[in-house]
Structure formats: structure tokens, C-alpha cells
PDB file of C-alpha atoms and ligand atoms in Angstrom:
ATOM      1  CA  MET A  11     189.905  69.599-146.446  1.00 46.00           C
ATOM      2  CA  LYS A  12     187.619  67.717-144.145  1.00 51.00           C
ATOM      3  CA  ASN A  13     184.553  69.383-145.590  1.00 57.00           C
ATOM      4  CA  ILE A  14     185.648  68.439-149.097  1.00 54.00           C
ATOM      5  CA  GLU A  15     186.019  64.830-147.971  1.00 60.00           C
ATOM      6  CA  SER A  16     182.521  64.904-146.326  1.00 54.00           C
ATOM      7  CA  ILE A  17     180.989  66.313-149.546  1.00 49.00           C
ATOM      8  CA  LEU A  18     182.570  63.709-151.612  1.00 45.00           C
ATOM      9  CA  TYR A  19     181.457  60.946-149.211  1.00 47.00           C
ATOM     10  CA  LEU A  20     177.865  62.208-149.501  1.00 45.00           C
ATOM     11  CA  LEU A  21     177.967  62.455-153.330  1.00 45.00           C
ATOM     12  CA  LEU A  22     179.320  58.975-153.562  1.00 44.00           C
ATOM     13  CA  PHE A  23     177.106  57.178-151.103  1.00 46.00           C
ATOM     14  CA  LEU A  24     173.834  59.009-150.832  1.00 45.00           C
ATOM     15  CA  PRO A  25     172.367  57.501-154.000  1.00 40.00           C
ATOM     16  CA  LEU A  26     173.114  53.942-152.825  1.00 42.00           C
ATOM     17  CA  ILE A  27     171.548  54.027-149.360  1.00 47.00           C
ATOM     18  CA  SER A  28     168.897  56.720-149.403  1.00 46.00           C
ATOM     19  CA  CYS A  29     165.253  56.094-149.816  1.00 53.00           C
ATOM     20  CA  ASN A  30     164.479  59.677-150.230  1.00 50.00           C
ATOM     21  CA  ALA A  31     166.228  60.830-153.417  1.00 43.00           C
ATOM     22  CA  ASN A  32     164.051  63.947-154.001  1.00 47.00           C
ATOM     23  CA  SER A  33     162.637  64.903-150.766  1.00 49.00           C
ATOM     24  CA  LYS A  34     162.955  66.643-147.610  1.00 48.00           C
ATOM     25  CA  THR A  35     162.986  64.802-144.401  1.00 50.00           C
ATOM     26  CA  ILE A  36     160.650  65.603-141.643  1.00 56.00           C
ATOM     27  CA  ALA A  37     163.328  66.023-139.108  1.00 55.00           C
ATOM     28  CA  SER A  38     165.210  69.281-139.840  1.00 50.00           C
ATOM     29  CA  ASP A  39     167.752  69.695-137.060  1.00 49.00           C
ATOM     30  CA  THR A  40     170.985  68.284-138.324  1.00 48.00           C
ATOM     31  CA  THR A  41     173.202  69.786-135.749  1.00 51.00           C
ATOM     32  CA  LYS A  42     172.033  68.484-132.398  1.00 51.00           C
ATOM     33  CA  LYS A  43     172.225  64.940-131.239  1.00 57.00           C
ATOM     34  CA  GLN A  44     169.618  64.398-128.665  1.00 69.00           C
ATOM     35  CA  ASN A  45     167.210  61.727-127.455  1.00 87.00           C
ATOM     36  CA  THR A  46     164.568  61.820-130.125  1.00 94.00           C
ATOM     37  CA  TYR A  47     162.928  58.475-129.587  1.00 96.00           C
ATOM     38  CA  VAL A  48     159.139  58.660-129.409  1.00 97.00           C
ATOM     39  CA  ASN A  49     157.059  55.585-128.598  1.00 97.00           C
ATOM     40  CA  THR A  50     153.460  55.819-127.540  1.00 96.00           C
ATOM     41  CA  PHE A  51     152.687  52.057-127.797  1.00 97.00           C
ATOM     42  CA  LYS A  52     150.476  51.125-124.854  1.00 94.00           C
ATOM     43  CA  GLY A  53     150.753  47.402-124.637  1.00 95.00           C
ATOM     44  CA  ASP A  54     153.526  45.047-123.383  1.00 97.00           C
ATOM     45  CA  LYS A  55     156.763  45.326-125.249  1.00 97.00           C
ATOM     46  CA  VAL A  56     158.472  42.416-127.056  1.00 98.00           C
ATOM     47  CA  VAL A  57     161.994  42.178-125.828  1.00 98.00           C
ATOM     48  CA  LYS A  58     164.472  39.453-127.043  1.00 98.00           C
ATOM     49  CA  THR A  59     168.136  38.936-126.982  1.00 98.00           C
ATOM     50  CA  ASP A  60     170.137  39.052-130.202  1.00 98.00           C
ATOM     51  CA  GLU A  61     170.392  35.265-130.068  1.00 98.00           C
ATOM     52  CA  GLU A  62     166.590  34.863-129.816  1.00 98.00           C
ATOM     53  CA  TRP A  63     166.027  37.301-132.772  1.00 98.00           C
ATOM     54  CA  LYS A  64     168.555  35.344-134.797  1.00 98.00           C
ATOM     55  CA  ASN A  65     166.597  32.130-134.158  1.00 98.00           C
ATOM     56  CA  ILE A  66     163.316  33.473-135.547  1.00 98.00           C
ATOM     57  CA  LEU A  67     164.545  35.809-138.344  1.00 98.00           C
ATOM     58  CA  SER A  68     166.337  35.162-141.619  1.00 98.00           C
ATOM     59  CA  GLU A  69     169.758  36.783-142.012  1.00 98.00           C
ATOM     60  CA  SER A  70     168.296  39.646-144.119  1.00 97.00           C
ATOM     61  CA  GLU A  71     165.378  40.131-141.841  1.00 98.00           C
ATOM     62  CA  TYR A  72     167.780  40.369-138.894  1.00 98.00           C
ATOM     63  CA  TYR A  73     169.967  42.800-140.685  1.00 98.00           C
ATOM     64  CA  VAL A  74     167.152  45.108-141.454  1.00 98.00           C
ATOM     65  CA  LEU A  75     164.999  44.828-138.312  1.00 98.00           C
ATOM     66  CA  ARG A  76     167.701  44.414-135.646  1.00 98.00           C
ATOM     67  CA  GLU A  77     170.729  46.200-137.232  1.00 98.00           C
ATOM     68  CA  LYS A  78     168.774  49.034-139.052  1.00 97.00           C
ATOM     69  CA  GLY A  79     169.795  47.841-142.467  1.00 97.00           C
ATOM     70  CA  THR A  80     168.146  48.690-145.707  1.00 97.00           C
ATOM     71  CA  GLU A  81     167.247  46.074-148.344  1.00 98.00           C
ATOM     72  CA  ARG A  82     168.188  47.037-151.943  1.00 98.00           C
ATOM     73  CA  SER A  83     165.384  48.908-153.752  1.00 98.00           C
ATOM     74  CA  PHE A  84     163.027  46.940-155.966  1.00 98.00           C
ATOM     75  CA  THR A  85     164.032  43.595-154.416  1.00 97.00           C
ATOM     76  CA  GLY A  86     161.550  43.284-151.593  1.00 97.00           C
ATOM     77  CA  ASP A  87     158.812  40.563-151.814  1.00 97.00           C
ATOM     78  CA  LEU A  88     155.935  42.956-150.772  1.00 98.00           C
ATOM     79  CA  LEU A  89     156.733  45.936-153.124  1.00 98.00           C
ATOM     80  CA  ASP A  90     154.164  44.863-155.819  1.00 97.00           C
ATOM     81  CA  ASN A  91     151.680  43.245-153.474  1.00 98.00           C
ATOM     82  CA  ASN A  92     148.293  44.657-154.165  1.00 97.00           C
ATOM     83  CA  SER A  93     146.089  42.304-152.162  1.00 97.00           C
ATOM     84  CA  GLU A  94     143.771  43.513-149.441  1.00 97.00           C
ATOM     85  CA  GLY A  95     144.916  42.946-145.982  1.00 98.00           C
ATOM     86  CA  VAL A  96     147.250  44.036-143.217  1.00 98.00           C
ATOM     87  CA  TYR A  97     151.009  44.471-143.139  1.00 98.00           C
ATOM     88  CA  VAL A  98     152.375  43.319-139.760  1.00 98.00           C
ATOM     89  CA  CYS A  99     155.769  43.475-138.157  1.00 98.00           C
ATOM     90  CA  ARG A 100     157.891  40.560-139.193  1.00 98.00           C
ATOM     91  CA  GLY A 101     159.491  40.483-135.781  1.00 98.00           C
ATOM     92  CA  CYS A 102     156.562  40.470-133.590  1.00 98.00           C
ATOM     93  CA  GLY A 103     153.303  40.429-135.619  1.00 98.00           C
ATOM     94  CA  LEU A 104     152.041  43.847-134.562  1.00 98.00           C
ATOM     95  CA  PRO A 105     149.634  45.395-137.239  1.00 98.00           C
ATOM     96  CA  LEU A 106     151.400  48.404-138.807  1.00 98.00           C
ATOM     97  CA  PHE A 107     149.878  49.367-142.150  1.00 98.00           C
ATOM     98  CA  GLY A 108     146.647  48.554-143.974  1.00 98.00           C
ATOM     99  CA  SER A 109     146.574  47.755-147.663  1.00 98.00           C
ATOM    100  CA  GLU A 110     144.284  50.761-148.309  1.00 98.00           C
ATOM    101  CA  SER A 111     147.171  53.120-147.384  1.00 98.00           C
ATOM    102  CA  LYS A 112     149.678  51.506-149.741  1.00 98.00           C
ATOM    103  CA  PHE A 113     150.678  53.499-152.739  1.00 98.00           C
ATOM    104  CA  LYS A 114     153.260  53.301-155.513  1.00 97.00           C
ATOM    105  CA  SER A 115     155.938  55.818-154.677  1.00 98.00           C
ATOM    106  CA  GLY A 116     158.439  54.690-157.402  1.00 97.00           C
ATOM    107  CA  THR A 117     161.292  54.412-154.808  1.00 97.00           C
ATOM    108  CA  GLY A 118     161.400  50.688-154.841  1.00 98.00           C
ATOM    109  CA  TRP A 119     160.237  50.120-151.283  1.00 98.00           C
ATOM    110  CA  PRO A 120     156.683  49.515-150.046  1.00 98.00           C
ATOM    111  CA  SER A 121     155.151  52.858-149.214  1.00 98.00           C
ATOM    112  CA  PHE A 122     152.190  53.856-147.178  1.00 98.00           C
ATOM    113  CA  PHE A 123     150.517  57.152-146.369  1.00 98.00           C
ATOM    114  CA  GLU A 124     149.440  56.313-142.822  1.00 98.00           C
ATOM    115  CA  ILE A 125     149.969  53.852-140.039  1.00 98.00           C
ATOM    116  CA  ILE A 126     147.096  51.442-139.094  1.00 98.00           C
ATOM    117  CA  LYS A 127     146.900  52.534-135.433  1.00 97.00           C
ATOM    118  CA  GLU A 128     148.278  55.427-133.380  1.00 93.00           C
ATOM    119  CA  GLY A 129     151.120  54.183-131.375  1.00 96.00           C
ATOM    120  CA  ASN A 130     152.029  51.043-133.346  1.00 98.00           C
ATOM    121  CA  VAL A 131     154.891  52.875-135.013  1.00 98.00           C
ATOM    122  CA  ALA A 132     157.564  54.601-133.013  1.00 98.00           C
ATOM    123  CA  THR A 133     159.943  57.279-134.349  1.00 98.00           C
ATOM    124  CA  ASP A 134     163.455  58.421-133.879  1.00 97.00           C
ATOM    125  CA  THR A 135     165.929  60.778-135.488  1.00 96.00           C
ATOM    126  CA  ASP A 136     168.535  58.973-137.462  1.00 92.00           C
ATOM    127  CA  TYR A 137     171.821  60.666-138.472  1.00 90.00           C
ATOM    128  CA  HIS A 138     173.193  57.574-140.070  1.00 84.00           C
ATOM    129  CA  ILE A 139     174.120  59.005-143.476  1.00 86.00           C
ATOM    130  CA  GLY A 140     175.151  62.419-142.307  1.00 88.00           C
ATOM    131  CA  TYR A 141     171.849  64.378-142.057  1.00 89.00           C
ATOM    132  CA  ALA A 142     168.666  63.952-140.121  1.00 94.00           C
ATOM    133  CA  ARG A 143     165.934  61.636-141.236  1.00 96.00           C
ATOM    134  CA  THR A 144     162.960  60.272-139.211  1.00 97.00           C
ATOM    135  CA  GLU A 145     163.419  56.576-138.643  1.00 97.00           C
ATOM    136  CA  ILE A 146     160.276  54.395-138.054  1.00 98.00           C
ATOM    137  CA  LEU A 147     160.296  51.440-135.752  1.00 98.00           C
ATOM    138  CA  CYS A 148     157.747  48.822-134.561  1.00 98.00           C
ATOM    139  CA  GLY A 149     156.182  50.295-131.340  1.00 98.00           C
ATOM    140  CA  ARG A 150     156.179  46.823-129.719  1.00 98.00           C
ATOM    141  CA  CYS A 151     159.527  45.194-130.504  1.00 98.00           C
ATOM    142  CA  ASP A 152     161.580  48.308-131.783  1.00 98.00           C
ATOM    143  CA  GLY A 153     162.289  46.595-135.024  1.00 98.00           C
ATOM    144  CA  HIS A 154     163.611  48.992-137.688  1.00 98.00           C
ATOM    145  CA  LEU A 155     161.001  49.485-140.479  1.00 98.00           C
ATOM    146  CA  GLY A 156     162.406  52.337-142.571  1.00 98.00           C
ATOM    147  CA  HIS A 157     161.841  56.130-142.591  1.00 98.00           C
ATOM    148  CA  VAL A 158     158.991  58.562-142.934  1.00 98.00           C
ATOM    149  CA  PHE A 159     159.136  61.640-145.227  1.00 97.00           C
ATOM    150  CA  ASP A 160     156.764  64.585-145.875  1.00 97.00           C
ATOM    151  CA  ASP A 161     156.255  64.097-149.649  1.00 97.00           C
ATOM    152  CA  GLY A 162     153.545  61.550-149.512  1.00 98.00           C
ATOM    153  CA  PRO A 163     150.035  61.809-151.099  1.00 98.00           C
ATOM    154  CA  ALA A 164     146.838  63.170-149.508  1.00 97.00           C
ATOM    155  CA  PRO A 165     145.244  62.879-147.080  1.00 97.00           C
ATOM    156  CA  THR A 166     148.325  62.779-144.768  1.00 98.00           C
ATOM    157  CA  GLY A 167     151.113  64.020-147.000  1.00 98.00           C
ATOM    158  CA  LEU A 168     153.303  61.459-145.439  1.00 98.00           C
ATOM    159  CA  ARG A 169     155.332  58.650-147.016  1.00 98.00           C
ATOM    160  CA  TYR A 170     156.253  55.718-144.799  1.00 98.00           C
ATOM    161  CA  CYS A 171     159.050  54.065-146.734  1.00 98.00           C
ATOM    162  CA  VAL A 172     159.296  50.507-145.360  1.00 98.00           C
ATOM    163  CA  ASN A 173     161.533  47.574-146.048  1.00 98.00           C
ATOM    164  CA  SER A 174     159.689  44.409-147.219  1.00 98.00           C
ATOM    165  CA  ALA A 175     161.991  42.450-144.872  1.00 98.00           C
ATOM    166  CA  SER A 176     160.502  44.199-141.874  1.00 98.00           C
ATOM    167  CA  LEU A 177     156.923  43.170-142.864  1.00 98.00           C
ATOM    168  CA  ASP A 178     154.626  40.206-143.185  1.00 98.00           C
ATOM    169  CA  PHE A 179     151.422  40.406-144.981  1.00 98.00           C
ATOM    170  CA  GLU A 180     148.087  38.923-143.721  1.00 97.00           C
ATOM    171  CA  ALA A 181     145.549  38.796-146.471  1.00 96.00           C
ATOM    172  CA  LYS A 182     142.019  39.679-145.681  1.00 89.00           C
ATOM    173  CA  ARG A 183     139.901  36.600-145.105  1.00 78.00           C
ATOM    174  CA  LYS A 184     136.995  36.204-147.453  1.00 70.00           C
ATOM    175  CA  PRO A 185     133.588  36.394-145.602  1.00 68.00           C
TER     176      PRO A 185
HETATM  177 FE1   FE B   4     157.495  44.342-133.944  1.00 64.34          FE
END
């Protein structure tokens, strides 16, 4: 009976909260819960209290970055941004993705095939919706960004699926 309830739950809620409708996740182990957080960021970390984050983030930014929320698909302000520049963490300003790696995934969330610099994005395994997905976080402030999947385009084959609320955009300055 419990299994049937779990299946019903998945059928009901997966389409609402998943950013990976037709893809496999990179993390494959759905049975073990272990410490899977990986962060190779070399600089000083940014650490703030919840109160301090609330003072500098909007409600929706706080919900996504600090409470691992997901904005509704096709609602983010950076989804259709095609300008040249750098996408930085909205929490701490760390550069995360370059505009040259942005592509249209059709998911409704800004999508990138690579990170701008090794170490700037941390990963963890997330069992939030009943199976394993690879969560991506800012390497410096641990703000939740979204998830990474293995159905992206060449050359990496990766798809970093990111909430607009987690990002700020810095346009390239004209010379
Ligand atoms: Fe950050």
C-alpha cells in the first residue's frame, strides 16, 4: 500500500517540481543517503546568518538560494537574455556561467553547458523529490542554483539548469 501511495505521489508532483522531465540525472544511487557534498572552491567562503541573507535578498531570491526552492518555469527574468556577459551568483557575486555557454533547453529555466571556472560551482546529491538528482550550489556562499543533468549539448554533454532568481547578469563592457 505504501508503494502505491509513493507512486501516486510521484505521478502527481513530479511534473510540477522537476526541471528534468525527459532526462536521466547524473547521480544514480537512489538508495544510500551519504555525504555527497563536493566543493573545490579555493577562496574565502561567504557566510551569513538567515537574517543577513533576508536583508539583501528578495523573498523569492531567499526562497530559491537559501531554502533550495525552484522558481516556476518560464518565469525567470534571465531565461531569454541573449546578451554577452557573465552570470554571477545573486547572493555573493561570484562568476558562475559565461553567456557563451548558455543555450535554449526548452525547460523554462536558464541553461548552460559549462561553468565559467572550476571550483565556482559545488555539487551535492539531492533526494528532495524521491530520487537522486545532482544539485548545484555557489562554491563561495553555498546558495542553491539548480541541478545539473547529463543530457546537455556538446562539448560537455551537461545541462546546468539554473534558477534566474539565483543569478545576476553583468553585461560585457564595450571596449
Ligand atoms: Fe554565491
